[in-house]
Short mmCIF file of the C-alpha atoms (twelve columns), coordinates in Angstrom:
data_MODEL
# 
_entry.id   MODEL 
# 
loop_
_atom_site.group_PDB 
_atom_site.id 
_atom_site.type_symbol 
_atom_site.label_atom_id 
_atom_site.label_alt_id 
_atom_site.label_comp_id 
_atom_site.label_asym_id 
_atom_site.label_seq_id 
_atom_site.Cartn_x 
_atom_site.Cartn_y 
_atom_site.Cartn_z 
_atom_site.pdbx_PDB_model_num 
ATOM 1   C CA . MET A 1   53.300 -10.038 -98.685  1 
ATOM 2   C CA . GLU A 2   50.298 -8.714  -100.978 1 
ATOM 3   C CA . ASP A 3   50.106 -9.027  -104.381 1 
ATOM 4   C CA . PRO A 4   50.767 -5.851  -106.378 1 
ATOM 5   C CA . ASP A 5   48.157 -7.484  -108.624 1 
ATOM 6   C CA . LYS A 6   45.481 -7.167  -106.535 1 
ATOM 7   C CA . THR A 7   42.785 -4.100  -107.255 1 
ATOM 8   C CA . GLU A 8   42.049 -2.726  -104.479 1 
ATOM 9   C CA . VAL A 9   37.995 -1.648  -103.713 1 
ATOM 10  C CA . VAL A 10  35.726 0.291   -101.456 1 
ATOM 11  C CA . LEU A 11  32.130 -0.959  -101.678 1 
ATOM 12  C CA . LEU A 12  29.688 2.204   -101.453 1 
ATOM 13  C CA . ALA A 13  26.730 1.541   -99.985  1 
ATOM 14  C CA . CYS A 14  24.184 4.471   -101.592 1 
ATOM 15  C CA . GLY A 15  20.583 4.479   -99.426  1 
ATOM 16  C CA . SER A 16  17.821 5.592   -97.475  1 
ATOM 17  C CA . PHE A 17  18.221 2.503   -93.871  1 
ATOM 18  C CA . ASN A 18  15.372 3.155   -92.815  1 
ATOM 19  C CA . PRO A 19  16.152 1.615   -90.606  1 
ATOM 20  C CA . ILE A 20  19.782 -0.697  -91.147  1 
ATOM 21  C CA . THR A 21  18.568 -4.397  -90.999  1 
ATOM 22  C CA . ASN A 22  21.501 -7.973  -90.775  1 
ATOM 23  C CA . MET A 23  20.140 -7.815  -93.925  1 
ATOM 24  C CA . HIS A 24  22.432 -4.339  -95.545  1 
ATOM 25  C CA . LEU A 25  24.937 -5.914  -93.397  1 
ATOM 26  C CA . ARG A 26  24.880 -8.826  -95.181  1 
ATOM 27  C CA . LEU A 27  25.696 -7.903  -98.322  1 
ATOM 28  C CA . PHE A 28  28.890 -5.964  -97.804  1 
ATOM 29  C CA . GLU A 29  30.119 -9.548  -96.175  1 
ATOM 30  C CA . LEU A 30  28.835 -11.307 -99.973  1 
ATOM 31  C CA . ALA A 31  30.806 -8.632  -101.554 1 
ATOM 32  C CA . LYS A 32  33.751 -9.139  -100.685 1 
ATOM 33  C CA . ASP A 33  33.512 -12.209 -100.442 1 
ATOM 34  C CA . TYR A 34  32.898 -12.608 -104.372 1 
ATOM 35  C CA . LEU A 35  35.010 -10.277 -105.005 1 
ATOM 36  C CA . HIS A 36  38.447 -12.278 -103.002 1 
ATOM 37  C CA . GLU A 37  37.624 -15.548 -105.059 1 
ATOM 38  C CA . THR A 38  37.852 -13.712 -108.043 1 
ATOM 39  C CA . GLY A 39  41.546 -13.905 -107.186 1 
ATOM 40  C CA . LYS A 40  41.589 -10.280 -108.977 1 
ATOM 41  C CA . TYR A 41  40.649 -7.704  -105.850 1 
ATOM 42  C CA . LYS A 42  41.326 -6.860  -102.702 1 
ATOM 43  C CA . VAL A 43  38.400 -4.519  -100.730 1 
ATOM 44  C CA . ILE A 44  40.122 -2.691  -97.544  1 
ATOM 45  C CA . LYS A 45  37.468 -0.892  -97.104  1 
ATOM 46  C CA . GLY A 46  32.757 -0.400  -97.775  1 
ATOM 47  C CA . ILE A 47  31.041 2.825   -96.969  1 
ATOM 48  C CA . ILE A 48  27.315 3.032   -96.295  1 
ATOM 49  C CA . SER A 49  25.963 5.879   -96.983  1 
ATOM 50  C CA . PRO A 50  22.925 7.142   -95.999  1 
ATOM 51  C CA . VAL A 51  20.144 9.444   -98.410  1 
ATOM 52  C CA . GLY A 52  19.567 13.163  -97.089  1 
ATOM 53  C CA . ASP A 53  16.124 13.796  -95.275  1 
ATOM 54  C CA . ALA A 54  15.359 15.928  -99.314  1 
ATOM 55  C CA . TYR A 55  14.916 12.606  -101.257 1 
ATOM 56  C CA . LYS A 56  11.472 12.865  -99.692  1 
ATOM 57  C CA . LYS A 57  10.832 8.680   -99.885  1 
ATOM 58  C CA . LYS A 58  7.585  8.336   -98.052  1 
ATOM 59  C CA . GLY A 59  8.007  7.182   -94.491  1 
ATOM 60  C CA . LEU A 60  11.979 8.364   -94.159  1 
ATOM 61  C CA . ILE A 61  12.363 9.918   -91.191  1 
ATOM 62  C CA . SER A 62  15.329 11.962  -90.056  1 
ATOM 63  C CA . ALA A 63  18.610 11.183  -91.397  1 
ATOM 64  C CA . ASP A 64  20.592 11.692  -87.546  1 
ATOM 65  C CA . HIS A 65  18.441 8.432   -86.224  1 
ATOM 66  C CA . ARG A 66  19.550 6.762   -89.665  1 
ATOM 67  C CA . VAL A 67  23.364 7.843   -89.373  1 
ATOM 68  C CA . THR A 68  23.163 6.751   -86.351  1 
ATOM 69  C CA . MET A 69  21.579 3.573   -86.471  1 
ATOM 70  C CA . ALA A 70  24.195 3.036   -88.882  1 
ATOM 71  C CA . LYS A 71  27.464 4.079   -86.759  1 
ATOM 72  C CA . LEU A 72  25.872 0.897   -84.191  1 
ATOM 73  C CA . ALA A 73  25.538 -1.551  -86.543  1 
ATOM 74  C CA . THR A 74  28.387 -0.938  -88.145  1 
ATOM 75  C CA . LYS A 75  30.161 -0.898  -84.131  1 
ATOM 76  C CA . ASN A 76  31.881 -4.454  -84.230  1 
ATOM 77  C CA . SER A 77  32.892 -4.032  -87.734  1 
ATOM 78  C CA . ASP A 78  36.357 -3.888  -88.268  1 
ATOM 79  C CA . TRP A 79  36.140 -2.654  -92.086  1 
ATOM 80  C CA . VAL A 80  32.006 -1.070  -92.416  1 
ATOM 81  C CA . GLU A 81  32.193 1.803   -91.281  1 
ATOM 82  C CA . VAL A 82  29.521 4.929   -91.989  1 
ATOM 83  C CA . ASP A 83  29.544 8.318   -93.581  1 
ATOM 84  C CA . ASP A 84  26.915 10.767  -93.251  1 
ATOM 85  C CA . TRP A 85  28.285 14.114  -96.218  1 
ATOM 86  C CA . GLU A 86  25.686 12.959  -98.121  1 
ATOM 87  C CA . SER A 87  22.838 13.119  -95.338  1 
ATOM 88  C CA . CYS A 88  24.377 16.300  -94.239  1 
ATOM 89  C CA . GLN A 89  23.541 17.761  -98.107  1 
ATOM 90  C CA . SER A 90  21.113 19.988  -97.880  1 
ATOM 91  C CA . GLU A 91  19.495 19.271  -101.442 1 
ATOM 92  C CA . TRP A 92  19.436 15.903  -103.186 1 
ATOM 93  C CA . LEU A 93  22.506 13.671  -104.134 1 
ATOM 94  C CA . GLU A 94  22.237 11.230  -107.240 1 
ATOM 95  C CA . THR A 95  23.943 8.258   -106.330 1 
ATOM 96  C CA . LEU A 96  26.892 8.978   -109.253 1 
ATOM 97  C CA . LYS A 97  28.145 12.488  -107.360 1 
ATOM 98  C CA . VAL A 98  29.133 10.426  -104.281 1 
ATOM 99  C CA . LEU A 99  30.982 8.090   -106.000 1 
ATOM 100 C CA . ARG A 100 32.761 10.627  -107.176 1 
ATOM 101 C CA . TYR A 101 33.401 12.418  -103.621 1 
ATOM 102 C CA . HIS A 102 34.541 8.890   -102.028 1 
ATOM 103 C CA . HIS A 103 36.866 8.237   -104.801 1 
ATOM 104 C CA . GLU A 104 38.677 11.744  -105.297 1 
ATOM 105 C CA . LYS A 105 38.133 11.449  -101.079 1 
ATOM 106 C CA . LEU A 106 40.738 8.883   -101.761 1 
ATOM 107 C CA . SER A 107 42.978 10.611  -104.726 1 
ATOM 108 C CA . SER A 108 43.631 13.406  -102.515 1 
ATOM 109 C CA . PRO A 109 46.585 13.737  -99.906  1 
ATOM 110 C CA . GLU A 110 43.598 16.679  -98.276  1 
ATOM 111 C CA . PRO A 111 39.928 15.042  -97.277  1 
ATOM 112 C CA . THR A 112 37.572 17.615  -98.294  1 
ATOM 113 C CA . ASN A 113 33.532 17.607  -97.609  1 
ATOM 114 C CA . SER A 114 32.851 19.624  -100.990 1 
ATOM 115 C CA . LEU A 115 31.219 19.712  -104.060 1 
ATOM 116 C CA . GLU A 116 33.560 20.776  -105.970 1 
ATOM 117 C CA . ASN A 117 35.407 17.677  -106.193 1 
ATOM 118 C CA . ALA A 118 32.353 15.348  -107.016 1 
ATOM 119 C CA . ILE A 119 34.473 15.159  -110.549 1 
ATOM 120 C CA . PRO A 120 34.242 12.628  -113.502 1 
ATOM 121 C CA . LEU A 121 36.797 10.466  -113.257 1 
ATOM 122 C CA . THR A 122 36.957 10.840  -116.538 1 
ATOM 123 C CA . LYS A 123 37.334 14.460  -116.593 1 
ATOM 124 C CA . ALA A 124 40.044 15.991  -113.838 1 
ATOM 125 C CA . GLY A 125 40.449 19.745  -114.691 1 
ATOM 126 C CA . ARG A 126 36.362 20.375  -114.289 1 
ATOM 127 C CA . LYS A 127 34.367 22.225  -111.833 1 
ATOM 128 C CA . ARG A 128 30.682 21.569  -110.093 1 
ATOM 129 C CA . LYS A 129 29.140 24.005  -108.924 1 
ATOM 130 C CA . HIS A 130 29.058 24.553  -104.852 1 
ATOM 131 C CA . GLU A 131 25.348 22.680  -103.531 1 
ATOM 132 C CA . PRO A 132 24.640 23.484  -100.152 1 
ATOM 133 C CA . ASN A 133 26.582 21.954  -97.429  1 
ATOM 134 C CA . ARG A 134 25.966 22.329  -93.907  1 
ATOM 135 C CA . HIS A 135 30.015 20.414  -92.742  1 
ATOM 136 C CA . GLY A 136 31.387 23.843  -94.717  1 
ATOM 137 C CA . PRO A 137 33.502 24.331  -97.832  1 
ATOM 138 C CA . ILE A 138 36.877 23.936  -97.607  1 
ATOM 139 C CA . LYS A 139 38.382 25.459  -100.660 1 
ATOM 140 C CA . LYS A 140 40.128 23.257  -103.515 1 
ATOM 141 C CA . LYS A 141 43.320 23.478  -104.546 1 
ATOM 142 C CA . ASN A 142 44.239 24.130  -108.368 1 
ATOM 143 C CA . GLN A 143 45.471 19.970  -109.069 1 
ATOM 144 C CA . SER A 144 45.147 16.856  -110.501 1 
ATOM 145 C CA . PRO A 145 44.581 13.997  -108.237 1 
ATOM 146 C CA . ASN A 146 46.612 11.204  -109.121 1 
ATOM 147 C CA . ILE A 147 44.410 8.210   -109.733 1 
ATOM 148 C CA . LYS A 148 47.306 6.176   -110.147 1 
ATOM 149 C CA . ASN A 149 47.012 3.656   -107.237 1 
ATOM 150 C CA . VAL A 150 44.037 5.187   -106.265 1 
ATOM 151 C CA . PRO A 151 41.560 2.130   -105.058 1 
ATOM 152 C CA . GLN A 152 38.355 1.584   -107.350 1 
ATOM 153 C CA . VAL A 153 34.589 2.685   -105.702 1 
ATOM 154 C CA . LYS A 154 32.450 0.117   -106.659 1 
ATOM 155 C CA . LEU A 155 28.988 0.340   -105.827 1 
ATOM 156 C CA . LEU A 156 27.422 -2.172  -103.915 1 
ATOM 157 C CA . CYS A 157 23.820 -2.449  -104.159 1 
ATOM 158 C CA . GLY A 158 20.353 -5.423  -104.577 1 
ATOM 159 C CA . SER A 159 18.576 -6.120  -108.101 1 
ATOM 160 C CA . ASP A 160 16.451 -3.875  -107.290 1 
ATOM 161 C CA . VAL A 161 18.245 -0.705  -107.210 1 
ATOM 162 C CA . LEU A 162 20.151 -2.155  -110.414 1 
ATOM 163 C CA . GLU A 163 16.672 -2.975  -112.472 1 
ATOM 164 C CA . SER A 164 15.423 0.946   -110.744 1 
ATOM 165 C CA . PHE A 165 17.548 2.372   -113.891 1 
ATOM 166 C CA . GLY A 166 14.356 1.271   -115.854 1 
ATOM 167 C CA . ILE A 167 12.126 3.907   -114.497 1 
ATOM 168 C CA . PRO A 168 11.585 7.027   -116.663 1 
ATOM 169 C CA . ASN A 169 13.534 10.020  -114.685 1 
ATOM 170 C CA . LEU A 170 14.839 8.131   -111.553 1 
ATOM 171 C CA . TRP A 171 18.384 8.571   -113.249 1 
ATOM 172 C CA . LYS A 172 19.902 9.975   -115.483 1 
ATOM 173 C CA . LEU A 173 21.354 7.605   -119.077 1 
ATOM 174 C CA . GLU A 174 24.594 9.865   -118.329 1 
ATOM 175 C CA . ASP A 175 24.750 8.899   -115.062 1 
ATOM 176 C CA . ILE A 176 24.324 5.353   -114.850 1 
ATOM 177 C CA . THR A 177 26.868 5.335   -117.877 1 
ATOM 178 C CA . GLU A 178 29.380 7.267   -115.981 1 
ATOM 179 C CA . ILE A 179 28.560 4.157   -112.519 1 
ATOM 180 C CA . VAL A 180 29.034 1.293   -114.765 1 
ATOM 181 C CA . GLU A 181 31.502 2.429   -116.752 1 
ATOM 182 C CA . ASN A 182 34.359 4.187   -114.285 1 
ATOM 183 C CA . HIS A 183 33.186 2.686   -111.236 1 
ATOM 184 C CA . GLY A 184 30.978 -0.802  -111.552 1 
ATOM 185 C CA . LEU A 185 28.445 -2.607  -109.560 1 
ATOM 186 C CA . VAL A 186 28.546 -5.111  -107.255 1 
ATOM 187 C CA . CYS A 187 24.586 -6.227  -107.150 1 
ATOM 188 C CA . ILE A 188 23.660 -8.719  -105.105 1 
ATOM 189 C CA . SER A 189 21.383 -10.966 -106.023 1 
ATOM 190 C CA . ARG A 190 18.705 -14.456 -105.767 1 
ATOM 191 C CA . ALA A 191 19.569 -17.404 -107.293 1 
ATOM 192 C CA . GLY A 192 17.168 -17.103 -110.548 1 
ATOM 193 C CA . ASN A 193 16.992 -13.726 -110.866 1 
ATOM 194 C CA . SER A 194 15.962 -12.058 -113.764 1 
ATOM 195 C CA . VAL A 195 18.532 -9.616  -113.282 1 
ATOM 196 C CA . GLN A 196 21.156 -11.360 -115.590 1 
ATOM 197 C CA . LYS A 197 17.972 -10.848 -118.911 1 
ATOM 198 C CA . PHE A 198 17.829 -6.890  -117.587 1 
ATOM 199 C CA . ILE A 199 21.488 -6.349  -118.640 1 
ATOM 200 C CA . TYR A 200 20.916 -8.471  -121.484 1 
ATOM 201 C CA . GLU A 201 18.209 -6.039  -122.393 1 
ATOM 202 C CA . SER A 202 20.047 -2.275  -121.543 1 
ATOM 203 C CA . ASP A 203 22.487 -1.352  -123.575 1 
ATOM 204 C CA . ILE A 204 24.281 0.132   -122.010 1 
ATOM 205 C CA . LEU A 205 25.373 -1.912  -119.269 1 
ATOM 206 C CA . TRP A 206 25.266 -5.092  -121.486 1 
ATOM 207 C CA . LYS A 207 28.086 -2.479  -123.151 1 
ATOM 208 C CA . HIS A 208 29.428 -2.669  -119.880 1 
ATOM 209 C CA . ARG A 209 28.569 -6.021  -117.916 1 
ATOM 210 C CA . ASN A 210 32.144 -6.670  -117.171 1 
ATOM 211 C CA . ASN A 211 31.934 -4.081  -114.966 1 
ATOM 212 C CA . ILE A 212 28.693 -5.375  -113.303 1 
ATOM 213 C CA . HIS A 213 30.130 -8.296  -110.379 1 
ATOM 214 C CA . LEU A 214 26.466 -10.642 -109.785 1 
ATOM 215 C CA . VAL A 215 26.548 -11.928 -106.330 1 
ATOM 216 C CA . GLU A 216 24.305 -14.892 -105.767 1 
ATOM 217 C CA . GLU A 217 22.856 -15.094 -102.684 1 
ATOM 218 C CA . TRP A 218 22.240 -19.139 -101.872 1 
ATOM 219 C CA . ILE A 219 21.640 -18.334 -98.203  1 
ATOM 220 C CA . THR A 220 18.677 -16.394 -98.804  1 
ATOM 221 C CA . ASN A 221 17.617 -13.729 -96.588  1 
ATOM 222 C CA . ASP A 222 14.194 -11.956 -96.703  1 
ATOM 223 C CA . ILE A 223 14.744 -8.922  -94.192  1 
ATOM 224 C CA . SER A 224 14.171 -5.913  -95.554  1 
ATOM 225 C CA . SER A 225 13.542 -2.006  -93.882  1 
ATOM 226 C CA . THR A 226 10.155 -2.010  -95.190  1 
ATOM 227 C CA . LYS A 227 8.417  -5.206  -93.506  1 
ATOM 228 C CA . ILE A 228 10.503 -3.892  -89.819  1 
ATOM 229 C CA . ARG A 229 9.112  -0.840  -90.294  1 
ATOM 230 C CA . ARG A 230 5.443  -2.781  -90.627  1 
ATOM 231 C CA . ALA A 231 6.081  -5.038  -87.691  1 
ATOM 232 C CA . LEU A 232 7.222  -2.509  -85.737  1 
ATOM 233 C CA . ARG A 233 3.982  0.041   -86.054  1 
ATOM 234 C CA . ARG A 234 1.755  -3.901  -85.572  1 
ATOM 235 C CA . GLY A 235 4.052  -3.515  -82.167  1 
ATOM 236 C CA . GLN A 236 5.534  -7.779  -83.044  1 
ATOM 237 C CA . SER A 237 9.251  -8.229  -82.301  1 
ATOM 238 C CA . ILE A 238 12.365 -7.051  -84.367  1 
ATOM 239 C CA . ARG A 239 14.761 -9.213  -82.403  1 
ATOM 240 C CA . TYR A 240 17.771 -10.865 -84.566  1 
ATOM 241 C CA . LEU A 241 16.337 -8.971  -87.963  1 
ATOM 242 C CA . VAL A 242 18.367 -5.889  -87.060  1 
ATOM 243 C CA . PRO A 243 21.255 -6.085  -84.436  1 
ATOM 244 C CA . ASP A 244 20.730 -5.327  -80.673  1 
ATOM 245 C CA . ALA A 245 21.509 -1.570  -81.069  1 
ATOM 246 C CA . VAL A 246 19.842 -1.438  -83.645  1 
ATOM 247 C CA . GLN A 247 16.728 -2.419  -82.153  1 
ATOM 248 C CA . ALA A 248 17.616 -0.753  -78.645  1 
ATOM 249 C CA . TYR A 249 17.334 2.310   -80.009  1 
ATOM 250 C CA . ILE A 250 14.540 2.821   -82.409  1 
ATOM 251 C CA . GLU A 251 12.885 1.800   -79.348  1 
ATOM 252 C CA . LYS A 252 14.138 4.616   -76.927  1 
ATOM 253 C CA . HIS A 253 13.366 6.745   -79.688  1 
ATOM 254 C CA . ASN A 254 9.702  5.278   -80.706  1 
ATOM 255 C CA . LEU A 255 11.043 6.010   -84.285  1 
ATOM 256 C CA . TYR A 256 9.488  4.052   -86.469  1 
ATOM 257 C CA . SER A 257 4.857  4.375   -85.987  1 
ATOM 258 C CA . PRO A 258 2.292  5.374   -88.345  1 
ATOM 259 C CA . GLU A 259 2.788  8.460   -88.377  1 
ATOM 260 C CA . SER A 260 5.637  8.081   -89.970  1 
ATOM 261 C CA . GLU A 261 4.868  5.895   -91.980  1 
ATOM 262 C CA . ASP A 262 3.161  8.699   -93.768  1 
ATOM 263 C CA . ARG A 263 5.611  11.237  -93.419  1 
ATOM 264 C CA . ASN A 264 6.927  12.435  -97.461  1 
ATOM 265 C CA . ALA A 265 3.100  11.047  -97.947  1 
ATOM 266 C CA . GLY A 266 2.134  12.238  -101.556 1 
ATOM 267 C CA . VAL A 267 5.488  13.933  -101.722 1 
ATOM 268 C CA . VAL A 268 7.325  13.001  -105.375 1 
ATOM 269 C CA . LEU A 269 10.340 11.636  -105.514 1 
ATOM 270 C CA . ALA A 270 13.367 14.101  -105.512 1 
ATOM 271 C CA . PRO A 271 15.202 12.746  -108.005 1 
ATOM 272 C CA . LEU A 272 11.816 12.194  -110.148 1 
ATOM 273 C CA . GLN A 273 11.187 15.641  -109.586 1 
ATOM 274 C CA . LYS A 274 15.030 16.811  -110.407 1 
ATOM 275 C CA . ASN A 275 14.921 14.300  -113.613 1 
ATOM 276 C CA . ALA A 276 11.073 14.871  -114.364 1 
ATOM 277 C CA . SER A 277 12.593 18.696  -114.798 1 
ATOM 278 C CA . ASP A 278 15.656 18.252  -116.299 1 
ATOM 279 C CA . SER A 279 13.880 16.453  -119.128 1 
ATOM 280 C CA . LYS A 280 11.534 19.417  -119.762 1 
ATOM 281 C CA . ASN A 281 14.678 21.923  -120.204 1 
# 
């Protein structure tokens, strides 16, 4: 029998996945093992949410390719899936809005593709301005979500994402607060990493440190999307670094090249543009 006292958790990983690697998949397994070993949680699902093209990161290939590769990588997983809602938005979305969306999707009996439901957990009645969406909006009924027994949606990330909270204009302070207070983080870090020091030096993170789960990666894995793209540009093998189906897809479509790496070169990253602009207004 299932323990009714355990909190159900959905792990959400946002990012470029350009391309997805075996390390991305390992993050889910490490996080799941850690949360289960606490005896307090039961992980029921993992979600990979590739960022949209409007993020404007240098070398970012089209979301269609990145989503397809992520689906190929998770084809044999019985608990990790890919969600293309974020990648289908015509504008870049803050990670917090993606967390809100998936929380609302779990809360509502009728799934929606609309950003109208991407509202704070603590302000169920608040409506947000609708943002363009290639899926098309679905009208929301005027009812407060029943959040009782709704699984927690926690942000799964590496220590680099957590430490990026300190980069000026990359994150909004109120977004960081709501993420760590209402959702929580599961952060995979390597032994000896300075992430604990980073949390100590941040008043917001320190205040909500009990909702930040640090998972030490004892079997280290240095694979990254950046290194994968570099190897591909140089004609080097990436076998055993990405799932075989992903490697085959990359080769079939000749996805990564010096030309693709120059995409968005010189363009300011979307969050830096938006948050810098907002801070001036």
